[in-house]
Every structure is written in C-alpha cells, then in structure tokens.
Short mmCIF file of C-alpha atoms in Angstrom, two decimals:
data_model
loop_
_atom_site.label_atom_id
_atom_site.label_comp_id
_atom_site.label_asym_id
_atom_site.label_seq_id
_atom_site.Cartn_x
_atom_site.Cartn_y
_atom_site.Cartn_z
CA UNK A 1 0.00 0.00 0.00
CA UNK A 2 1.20 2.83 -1.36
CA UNK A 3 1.66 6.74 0.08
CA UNK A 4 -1.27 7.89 -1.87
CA UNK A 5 -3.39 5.33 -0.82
CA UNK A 6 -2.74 5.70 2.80
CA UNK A 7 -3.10 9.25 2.17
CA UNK A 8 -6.75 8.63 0.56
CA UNK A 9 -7.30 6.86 3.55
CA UNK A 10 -6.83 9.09 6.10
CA UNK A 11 -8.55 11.84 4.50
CA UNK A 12 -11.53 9.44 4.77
CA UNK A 13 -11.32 8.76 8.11
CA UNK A 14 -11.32 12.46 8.14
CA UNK A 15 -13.61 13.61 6.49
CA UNK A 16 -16.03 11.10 8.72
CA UNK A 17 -14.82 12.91 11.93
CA UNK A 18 -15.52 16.33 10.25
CA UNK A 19 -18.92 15.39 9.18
CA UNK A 20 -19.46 14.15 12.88
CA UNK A 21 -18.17 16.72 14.81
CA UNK A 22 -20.29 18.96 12.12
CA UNK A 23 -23.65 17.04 13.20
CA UNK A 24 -22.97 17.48 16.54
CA UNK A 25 -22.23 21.40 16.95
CA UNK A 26 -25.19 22.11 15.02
CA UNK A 27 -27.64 20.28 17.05
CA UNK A 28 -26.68 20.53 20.26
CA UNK A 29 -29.57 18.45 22.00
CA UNK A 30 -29.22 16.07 20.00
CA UNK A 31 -28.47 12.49 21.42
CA UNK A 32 -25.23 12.23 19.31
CA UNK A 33 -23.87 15.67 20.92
CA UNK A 34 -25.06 13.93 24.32
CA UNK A 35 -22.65 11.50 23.63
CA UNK A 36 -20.19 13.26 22.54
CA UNK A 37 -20.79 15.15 25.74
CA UNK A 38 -20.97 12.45 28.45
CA UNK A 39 -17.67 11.04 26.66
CA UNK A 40 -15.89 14.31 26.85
CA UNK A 41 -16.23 14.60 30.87
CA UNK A 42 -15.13 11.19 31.13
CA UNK A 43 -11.69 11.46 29.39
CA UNK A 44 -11.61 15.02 31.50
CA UNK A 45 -10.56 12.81 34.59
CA UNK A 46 -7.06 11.04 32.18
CA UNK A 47 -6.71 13.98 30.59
CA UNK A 48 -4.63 17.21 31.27
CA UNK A 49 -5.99 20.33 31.79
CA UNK A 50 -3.91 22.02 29.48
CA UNK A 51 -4.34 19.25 26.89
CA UNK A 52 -8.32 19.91 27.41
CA UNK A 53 -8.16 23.88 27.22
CA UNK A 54 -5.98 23.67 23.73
CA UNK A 55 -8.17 21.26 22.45
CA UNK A 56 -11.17 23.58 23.41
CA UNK A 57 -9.79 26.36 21.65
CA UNK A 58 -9.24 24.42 18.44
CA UNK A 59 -12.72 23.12 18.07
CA UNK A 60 -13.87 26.44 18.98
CA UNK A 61 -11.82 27.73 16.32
CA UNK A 62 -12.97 25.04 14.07
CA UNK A 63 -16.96 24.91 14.63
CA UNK A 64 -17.90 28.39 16.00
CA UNK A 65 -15.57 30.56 13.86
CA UNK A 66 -15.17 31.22 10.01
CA UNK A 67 -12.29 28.87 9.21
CA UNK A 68 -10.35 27.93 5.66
CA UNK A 69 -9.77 24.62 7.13
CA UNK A 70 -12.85 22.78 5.14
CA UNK A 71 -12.39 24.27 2.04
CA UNK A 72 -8.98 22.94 1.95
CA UNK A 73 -10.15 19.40 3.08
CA UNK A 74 -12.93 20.05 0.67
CA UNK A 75 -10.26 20.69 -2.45
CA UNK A 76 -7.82 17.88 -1.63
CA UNK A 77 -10.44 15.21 -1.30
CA UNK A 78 -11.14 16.40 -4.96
CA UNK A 79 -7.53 16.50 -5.71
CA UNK A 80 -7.24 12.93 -4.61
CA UNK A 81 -10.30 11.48 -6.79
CA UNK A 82 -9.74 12.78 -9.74
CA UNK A 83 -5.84 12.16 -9.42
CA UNK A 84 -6.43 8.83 -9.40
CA UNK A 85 -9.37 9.31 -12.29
CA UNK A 86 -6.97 10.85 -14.42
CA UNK A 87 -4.13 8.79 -13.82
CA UNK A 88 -5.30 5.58 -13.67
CA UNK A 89 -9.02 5.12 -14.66
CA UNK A 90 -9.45 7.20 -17.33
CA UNK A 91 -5.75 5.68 -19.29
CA UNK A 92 -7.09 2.20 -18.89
CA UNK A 93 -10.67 3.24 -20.04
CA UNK A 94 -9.40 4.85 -22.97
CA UNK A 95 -7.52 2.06 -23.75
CA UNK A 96 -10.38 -0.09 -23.48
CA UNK A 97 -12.23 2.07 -26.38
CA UNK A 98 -14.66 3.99 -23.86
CA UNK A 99 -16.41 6.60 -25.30
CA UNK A 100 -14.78 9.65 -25.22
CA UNK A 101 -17.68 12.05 -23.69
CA UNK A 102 -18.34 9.50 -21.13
CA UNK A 103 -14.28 9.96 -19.96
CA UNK A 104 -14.51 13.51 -19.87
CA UNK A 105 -17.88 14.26 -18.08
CA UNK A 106 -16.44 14.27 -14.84
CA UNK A 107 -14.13 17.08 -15.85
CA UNK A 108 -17.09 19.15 -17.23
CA UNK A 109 -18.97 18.65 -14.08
CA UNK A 110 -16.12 19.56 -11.98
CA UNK A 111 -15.88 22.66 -14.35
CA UNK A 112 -19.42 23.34 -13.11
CA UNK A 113 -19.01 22.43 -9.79
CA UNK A 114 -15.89 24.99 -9.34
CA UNK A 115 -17.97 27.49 -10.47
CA UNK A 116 -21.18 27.13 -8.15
CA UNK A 117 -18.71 27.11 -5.18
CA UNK A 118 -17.00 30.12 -6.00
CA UNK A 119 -20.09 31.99 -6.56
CA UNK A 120 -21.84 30.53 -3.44
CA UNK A 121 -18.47 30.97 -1.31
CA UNK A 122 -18.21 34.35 -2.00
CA UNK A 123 -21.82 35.48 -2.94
CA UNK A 124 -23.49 38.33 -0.54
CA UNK A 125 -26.02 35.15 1.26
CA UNK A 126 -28.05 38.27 2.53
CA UNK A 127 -26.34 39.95 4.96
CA UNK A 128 -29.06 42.65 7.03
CA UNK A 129 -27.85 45.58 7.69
CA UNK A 130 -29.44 49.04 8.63
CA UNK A 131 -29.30 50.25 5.07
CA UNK A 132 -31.61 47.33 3.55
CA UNK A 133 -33.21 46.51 6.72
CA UNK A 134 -36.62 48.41 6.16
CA UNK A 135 -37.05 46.69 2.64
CA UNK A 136 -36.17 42.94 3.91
CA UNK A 137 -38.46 43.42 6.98
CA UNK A 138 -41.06 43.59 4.46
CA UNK A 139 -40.43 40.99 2.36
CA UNK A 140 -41.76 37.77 4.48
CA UNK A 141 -44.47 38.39 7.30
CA UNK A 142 -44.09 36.76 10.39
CA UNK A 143 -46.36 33.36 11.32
CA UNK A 144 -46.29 33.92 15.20
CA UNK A 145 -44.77 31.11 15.75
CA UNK A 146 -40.60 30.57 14.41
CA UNK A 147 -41.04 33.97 13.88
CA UNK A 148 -42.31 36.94 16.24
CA UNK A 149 -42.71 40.34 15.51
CA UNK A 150 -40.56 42.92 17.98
CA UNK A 151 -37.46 40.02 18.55
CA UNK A 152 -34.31 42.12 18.15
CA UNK A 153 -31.16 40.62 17.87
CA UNK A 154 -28.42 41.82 21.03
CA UNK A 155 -25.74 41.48 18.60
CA UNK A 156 -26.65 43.35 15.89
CA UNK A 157 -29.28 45.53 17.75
CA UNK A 158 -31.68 45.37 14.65
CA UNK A 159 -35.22 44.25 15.08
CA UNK A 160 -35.00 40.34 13.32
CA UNK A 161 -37.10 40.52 9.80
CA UNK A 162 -39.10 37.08 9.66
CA UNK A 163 -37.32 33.85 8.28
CA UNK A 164 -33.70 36.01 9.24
CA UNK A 165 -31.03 34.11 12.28
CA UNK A 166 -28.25 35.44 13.62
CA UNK A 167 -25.02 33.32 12.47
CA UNK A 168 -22.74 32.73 15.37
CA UNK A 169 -19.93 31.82 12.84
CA UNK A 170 -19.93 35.00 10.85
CA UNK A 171 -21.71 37.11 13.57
CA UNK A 172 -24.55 38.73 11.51
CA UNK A 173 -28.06 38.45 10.62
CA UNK A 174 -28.56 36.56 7.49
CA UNK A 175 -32.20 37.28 5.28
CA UNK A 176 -33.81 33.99 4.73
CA UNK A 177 -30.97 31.98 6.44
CA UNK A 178 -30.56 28.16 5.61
CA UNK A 179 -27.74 27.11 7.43
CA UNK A 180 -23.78 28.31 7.55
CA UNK A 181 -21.82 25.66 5.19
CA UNK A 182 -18.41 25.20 6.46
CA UNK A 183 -16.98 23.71 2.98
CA UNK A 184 -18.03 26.57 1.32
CA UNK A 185 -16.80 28.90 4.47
CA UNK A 186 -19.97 30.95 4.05
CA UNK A 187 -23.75 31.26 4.82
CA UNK A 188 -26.49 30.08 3.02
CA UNK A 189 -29.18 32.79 2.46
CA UNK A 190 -31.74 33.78 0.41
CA UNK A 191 -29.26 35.46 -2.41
CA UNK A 192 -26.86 32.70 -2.64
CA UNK A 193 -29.21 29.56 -1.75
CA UNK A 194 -29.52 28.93 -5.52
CA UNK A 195 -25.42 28.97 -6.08
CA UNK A 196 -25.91 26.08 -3.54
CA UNK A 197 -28.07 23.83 -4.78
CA UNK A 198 -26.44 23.93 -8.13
CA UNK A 199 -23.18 23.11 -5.72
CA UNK A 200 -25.01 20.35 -3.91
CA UNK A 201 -26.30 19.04 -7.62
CA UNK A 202 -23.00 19.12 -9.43
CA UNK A 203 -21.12 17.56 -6.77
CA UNK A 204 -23.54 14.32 -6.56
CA UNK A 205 -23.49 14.20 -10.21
CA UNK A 206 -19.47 14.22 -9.74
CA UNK A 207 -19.39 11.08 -7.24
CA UNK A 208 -22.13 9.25 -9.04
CA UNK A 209 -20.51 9.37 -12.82
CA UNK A 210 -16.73 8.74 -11.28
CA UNK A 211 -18.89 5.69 -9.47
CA UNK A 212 -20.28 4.66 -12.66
CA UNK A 213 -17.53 4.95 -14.68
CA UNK A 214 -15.04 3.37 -12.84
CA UNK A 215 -17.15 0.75 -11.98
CA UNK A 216 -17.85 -0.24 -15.78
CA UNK A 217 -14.15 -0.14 -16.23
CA UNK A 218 -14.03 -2.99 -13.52
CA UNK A 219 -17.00 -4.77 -14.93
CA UNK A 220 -15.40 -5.36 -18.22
CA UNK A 221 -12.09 -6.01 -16.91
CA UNK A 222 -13.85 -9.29 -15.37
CA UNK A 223 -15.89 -9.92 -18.40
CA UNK A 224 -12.84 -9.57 -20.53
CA UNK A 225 -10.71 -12.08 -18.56
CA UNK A 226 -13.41 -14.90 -18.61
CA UNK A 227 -12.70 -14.64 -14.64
CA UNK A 228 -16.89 -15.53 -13.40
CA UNK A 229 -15.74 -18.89 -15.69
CA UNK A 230 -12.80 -19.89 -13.68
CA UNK A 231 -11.94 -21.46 -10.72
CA UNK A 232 -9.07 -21.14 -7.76
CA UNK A 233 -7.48 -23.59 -4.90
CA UNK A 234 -8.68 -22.69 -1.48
CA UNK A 235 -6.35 -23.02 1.95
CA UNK A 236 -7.99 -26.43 2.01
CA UNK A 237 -6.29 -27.30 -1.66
CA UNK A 238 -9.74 -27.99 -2.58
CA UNK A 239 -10.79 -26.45 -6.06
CA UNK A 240 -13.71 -23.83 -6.14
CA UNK A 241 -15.85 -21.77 -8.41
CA UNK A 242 -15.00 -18.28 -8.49
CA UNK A 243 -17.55 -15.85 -6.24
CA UNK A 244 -18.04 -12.28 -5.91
CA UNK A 245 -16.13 -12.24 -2.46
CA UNK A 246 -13.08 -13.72 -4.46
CA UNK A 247 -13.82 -11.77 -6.92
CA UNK A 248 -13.30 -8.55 -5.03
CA UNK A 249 -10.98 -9.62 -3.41
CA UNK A 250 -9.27 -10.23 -6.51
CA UNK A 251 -10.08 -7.11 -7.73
CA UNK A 252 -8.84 -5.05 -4.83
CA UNK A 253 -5.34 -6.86 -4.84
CA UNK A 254 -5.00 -5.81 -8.71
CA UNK A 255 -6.43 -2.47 -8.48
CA UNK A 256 -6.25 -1.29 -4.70
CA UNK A 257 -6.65 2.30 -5.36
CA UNK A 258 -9.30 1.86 -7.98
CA UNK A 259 -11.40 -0.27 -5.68
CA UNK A 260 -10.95 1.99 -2.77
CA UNK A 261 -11.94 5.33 -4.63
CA UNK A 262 -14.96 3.18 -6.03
CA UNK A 263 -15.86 2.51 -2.46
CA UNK A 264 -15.79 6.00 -1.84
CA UNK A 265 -17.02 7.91 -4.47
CA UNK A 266 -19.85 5.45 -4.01
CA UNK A 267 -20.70 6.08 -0.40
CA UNK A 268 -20.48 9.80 -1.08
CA UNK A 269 -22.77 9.71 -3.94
CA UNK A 270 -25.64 8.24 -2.10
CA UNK A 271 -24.78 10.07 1.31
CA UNK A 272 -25.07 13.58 -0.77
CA UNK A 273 -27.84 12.26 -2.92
CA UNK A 274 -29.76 11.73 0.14
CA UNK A 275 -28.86 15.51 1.22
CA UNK A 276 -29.66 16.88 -1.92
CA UNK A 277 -33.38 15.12 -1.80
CA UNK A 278 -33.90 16.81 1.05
CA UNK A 279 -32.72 20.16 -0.09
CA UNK A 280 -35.00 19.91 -3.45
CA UNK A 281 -38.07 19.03 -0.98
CA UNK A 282 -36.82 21.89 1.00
CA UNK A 283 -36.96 23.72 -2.01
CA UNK A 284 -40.51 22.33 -3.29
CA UNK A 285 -42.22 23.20 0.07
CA UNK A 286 -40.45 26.67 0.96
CA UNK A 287 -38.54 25.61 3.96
CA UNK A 288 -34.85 26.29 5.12
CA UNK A 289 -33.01 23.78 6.88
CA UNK A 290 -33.47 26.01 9.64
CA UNK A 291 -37.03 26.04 9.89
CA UNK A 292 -37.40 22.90 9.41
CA UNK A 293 -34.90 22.15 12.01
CA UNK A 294 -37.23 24.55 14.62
CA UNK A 295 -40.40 23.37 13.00
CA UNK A 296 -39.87 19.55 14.50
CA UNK A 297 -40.76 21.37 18.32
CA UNK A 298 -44.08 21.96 16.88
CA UNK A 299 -47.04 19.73 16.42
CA UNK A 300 -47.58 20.12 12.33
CA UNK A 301 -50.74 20.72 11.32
CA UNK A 302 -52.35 21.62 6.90
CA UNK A 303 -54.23 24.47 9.13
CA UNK A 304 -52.75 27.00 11.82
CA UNK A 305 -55.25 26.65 14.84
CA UNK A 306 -55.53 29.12 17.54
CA UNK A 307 -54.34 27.20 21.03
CA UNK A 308 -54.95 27.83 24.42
CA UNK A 309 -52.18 29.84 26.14
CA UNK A 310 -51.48 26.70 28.56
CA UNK A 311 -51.18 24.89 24.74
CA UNK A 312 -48.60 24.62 22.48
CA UNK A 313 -48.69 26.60 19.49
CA UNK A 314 -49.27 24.51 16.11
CA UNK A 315 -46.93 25.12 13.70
CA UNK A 316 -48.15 25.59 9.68
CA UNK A 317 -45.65 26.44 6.67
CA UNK A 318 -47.03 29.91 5.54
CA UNK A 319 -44.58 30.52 3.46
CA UNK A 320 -45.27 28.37 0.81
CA UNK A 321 -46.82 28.74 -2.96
CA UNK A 322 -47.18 25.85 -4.50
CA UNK A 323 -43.88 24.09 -6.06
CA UNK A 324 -43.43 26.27 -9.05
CA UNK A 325 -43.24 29.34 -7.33
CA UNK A 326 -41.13 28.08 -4.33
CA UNK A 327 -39.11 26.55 -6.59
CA UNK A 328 -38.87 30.30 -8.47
CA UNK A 329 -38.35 31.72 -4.99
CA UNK A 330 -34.73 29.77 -4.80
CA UNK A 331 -33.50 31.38 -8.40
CA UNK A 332 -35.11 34.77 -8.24
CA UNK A 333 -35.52 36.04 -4.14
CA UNK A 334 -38.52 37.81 -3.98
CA UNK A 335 -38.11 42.01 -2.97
CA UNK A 336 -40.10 44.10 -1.03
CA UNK A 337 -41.22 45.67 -4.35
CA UNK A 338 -42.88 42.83 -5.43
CA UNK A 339 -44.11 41.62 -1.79
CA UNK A 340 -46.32 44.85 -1.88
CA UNK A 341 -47.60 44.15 -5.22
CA UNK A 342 -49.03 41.15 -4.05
#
C-alpha cells in the first residue's frame, strides 16, 4: 500500500470525523452531541488540563468561527479522486475504447461544480444591515410562531425581519438563512441559496458518474478475462468456483486504489444524494433547513389553529406557494417591491 493510498485513507477517516463533529455542533440536544458530551467529561478525569483547554480552543476555532480549514479538506479530497481518475481510470478506459464524452464528463462537471462554489463561497447570502433593513423586513411576514414580531437581535441591535437568524460563525443576521456551510466557508441565504443547490447538484453528479464509470471499467475487466468462468485452490487445496467475495478480493489486490476510490465515491454519492433530496423538498415546500430544524418542536398541522395559552402553538408552513413558485423563490428572491404588489 502505497503513500497515496494511505493518504486517501486518512482523508476518509477524516472527512467522517468532520462530518461528525459537524452534526454534533449544530444540534446541540441532540443524542449524538449527548454523547459526545458524556464522553468528553469522562476522558476530562485522564486527561490534562492544558491538553483539554488547547483542544477547546481548536474546536472552537474550528466549529464556531469562520475557518479555511474545510475548504482545503474540501479541495484535496477532490484533488485525490480525480488524481487517481486521471491517472489511472481514465488511461485504462481509454484504452479499453470507452467513449470519449463518457471519460470527460467528470471534468465538465467539476468545471461546473468549481464554479457554483465560488459563486456561493463568496456570494453576498443576505447579509441585514441598517441600510436594507426596512425593505427585507417587508419581504416575508411573520407566522407567530418561528417567527415573532418585535425580537431584536443583542448582537446586531436590529429588530430580526421574519425567516432572518443570527449566524454565530460569521456574527450577523442573514435574510432567509438556511444554514452556515463550512466547505463553502460561508452562509447560506436567500441570495446565494440557488449557487448552492447547483453546488449540492453538481457535486452528486461528480461522485455518481466517477462511481459509474469506474465501476464499468471494472466490470469489463472481469468480463474480458473470462474470470466468473474460472476457478481457484482454497487453503484447504480444494478447487472452487469463483464468487463475488473472491472476486473482489481479486479485484482489490489488482487495483487497490481503484477499488478503494470506487468505495468512496460510491458512499459519497448516495450520502449527498440523500442531502440533496432533502434540499430539493426543501426547495418544493419553501422551507430552510433552519425552519425545518425549529419546525420539529411543533405539532404540524395543513391548518394554523388558535391554542390555548397553557397549549402549544401549532406550527403551519405559511410561506409556501405551490412548487413552481417556491421553486422560483430559490432562483429569483422575492423584494419588497414585489411583496407589496401582491
């Protein structure tokens, strides 16, 4: 096993901690960050103080703070897939008379990708401030239930406009806020939320044609050797058909790196297709991650009922049109020009 695939490996294992640790800061009553929590005073007893107080100030650094760190995890996981796309996958697929489109459509969509995640990285997500504050206030009216009327924010001393959080990462108020993205080191708002999804689109397509690709370069590797026809001599010196554990086995002996990135880029497709369902139904029912986040404290009901004050209140989705227009609402924000209109 070679440097590079060691390397692969640990950025993995990596990347696994990091989307972890992620989980857990952001939901902090959640029974994972309980966990996490009840584990953390136990090793407080073996471990030193000072050990304890650095370590503090890195994860603060890391989860409550604006930090590079992700992006740069973010571009050498990238680095390290299509490295091994280019220099191994793609020369024996060529050789093997693949098409030449199918070779180079990861390329375009990384092309693509690049670009959504420079314009959502540095994209204005809808920052409030007193100069635009008036017209965003008017934009969304408050349901009296996420949102109340008169809530002003201690930090920037502005009176919150409806569907607006405060982000502790990039301390300011944030119009329509989703959630703050650490791989793209920004916040998702209302002005940039489409810059994301085209992010979150492209970068599943990415995974899931690498997957694809390399895995049909595998498949006819085996076809092409006549290998499901064969047979091999177990530890037993007994002769056996060959099966898909061999197989693999086989597989990942002559093509370690191959096989692992397959593993991979396969995991990661469905674990970001499965994120990027969610965002589209986010998207189809006018929700941010956000409010759907705060919506789960509330009973849901198709019709906002008045309770009793020793009741809890009933939460109902105001906010949304029908899935054309929230749909439109990600690509073209609504203004407060238009909001009076209506």
């Amino acid at each position: 096993m070679d440097f590079l695939t060691l390397l692969v490996i640990y950025l993995c294992f990596v990347l696994a901690a990091v989307a972890l640790l992620c989980a857990c800061s952001g939901r902090k009553e959640s029974f994972l960050a309980r966990s996490v929590n009840g584990a953390s005073q136990v090793l407080s007893f073996v471990i030193p103080a000072q050990l304890q107080s650095a370590t503090r100030r890195v994860l603060h650094r890391l989860f409550h703070t604006r930090s590079c760190l992700f992006v740069v995890l973010h571009v050498a996981l990238q680095a390290a897939v299509y490295g091994e796309y280019t220099w191994e996958v793609f020369v024996y697929c060529w050789e093997l008379q693949f098409h030449l489109l199918l070779l180079l459509l990861p390329y375009l969509l990384l092309a693509g990708n690049m670009g959504c995640f420079i314009l959502c990285s540095r994209a204005d997500p809808g920052i409030i401030t007193k100069s635009n504050h008036a017209s965003l206030v008017k934009i969304y009216a408050y349901d009296g239930v996420l949102f109340q009327k008169g809530i002003v924010c201690p930090t920037c001393n502005m009176e919150k406009p409806a569907r607006s959080k405060h982000c502790s990462f990039c301390s300011m108020c944030v119009h329509r806020f989703d959630h703050h993205c650490v791989w793209v080191n920004n916040c998702i708002g209302a002005f940039n939320a489409k810059y994301f999804f085209l992010y979150l689109f492209t970068l599943t397509a990415m995974a899931a044609t690498v997957a694809i690709i390399t895995a049909a370069f595998l498949v006819r590797v085996v076809l092409l050797s006549n290998m499901m026809r064969g047979s091999y001599i177990d530890d037993q010196g007994q002769e056996r058909a060959v099966e898909i554990l061999f197989l693999i086995q086989h597989l990942f002996l002559t093509f370690p790196r191959i096989v692992f990135m397959l593993g991979f880029v396969t995991l990661l497709a469905l674990v970001l297709g499965a994120y990027c369902c969610f965002n589209l139904y986010l998207a189809l029912t006018n929700q941010t991650s956000n409010e759907w986040y705060k919506s789960r404290r509330y009973g849901w009901s198709h019709h906002l009922t008045l309770q009793p004050h020793d009741r809890r209140a009933v939460y109902k989705n105001t906010y949304s049109k029908g899935v054309w227009m929230n749909l439109k609402e990600i690509f073209k924000p609504p203004t407060a020009l238009e909001r009076k209109k209506k």
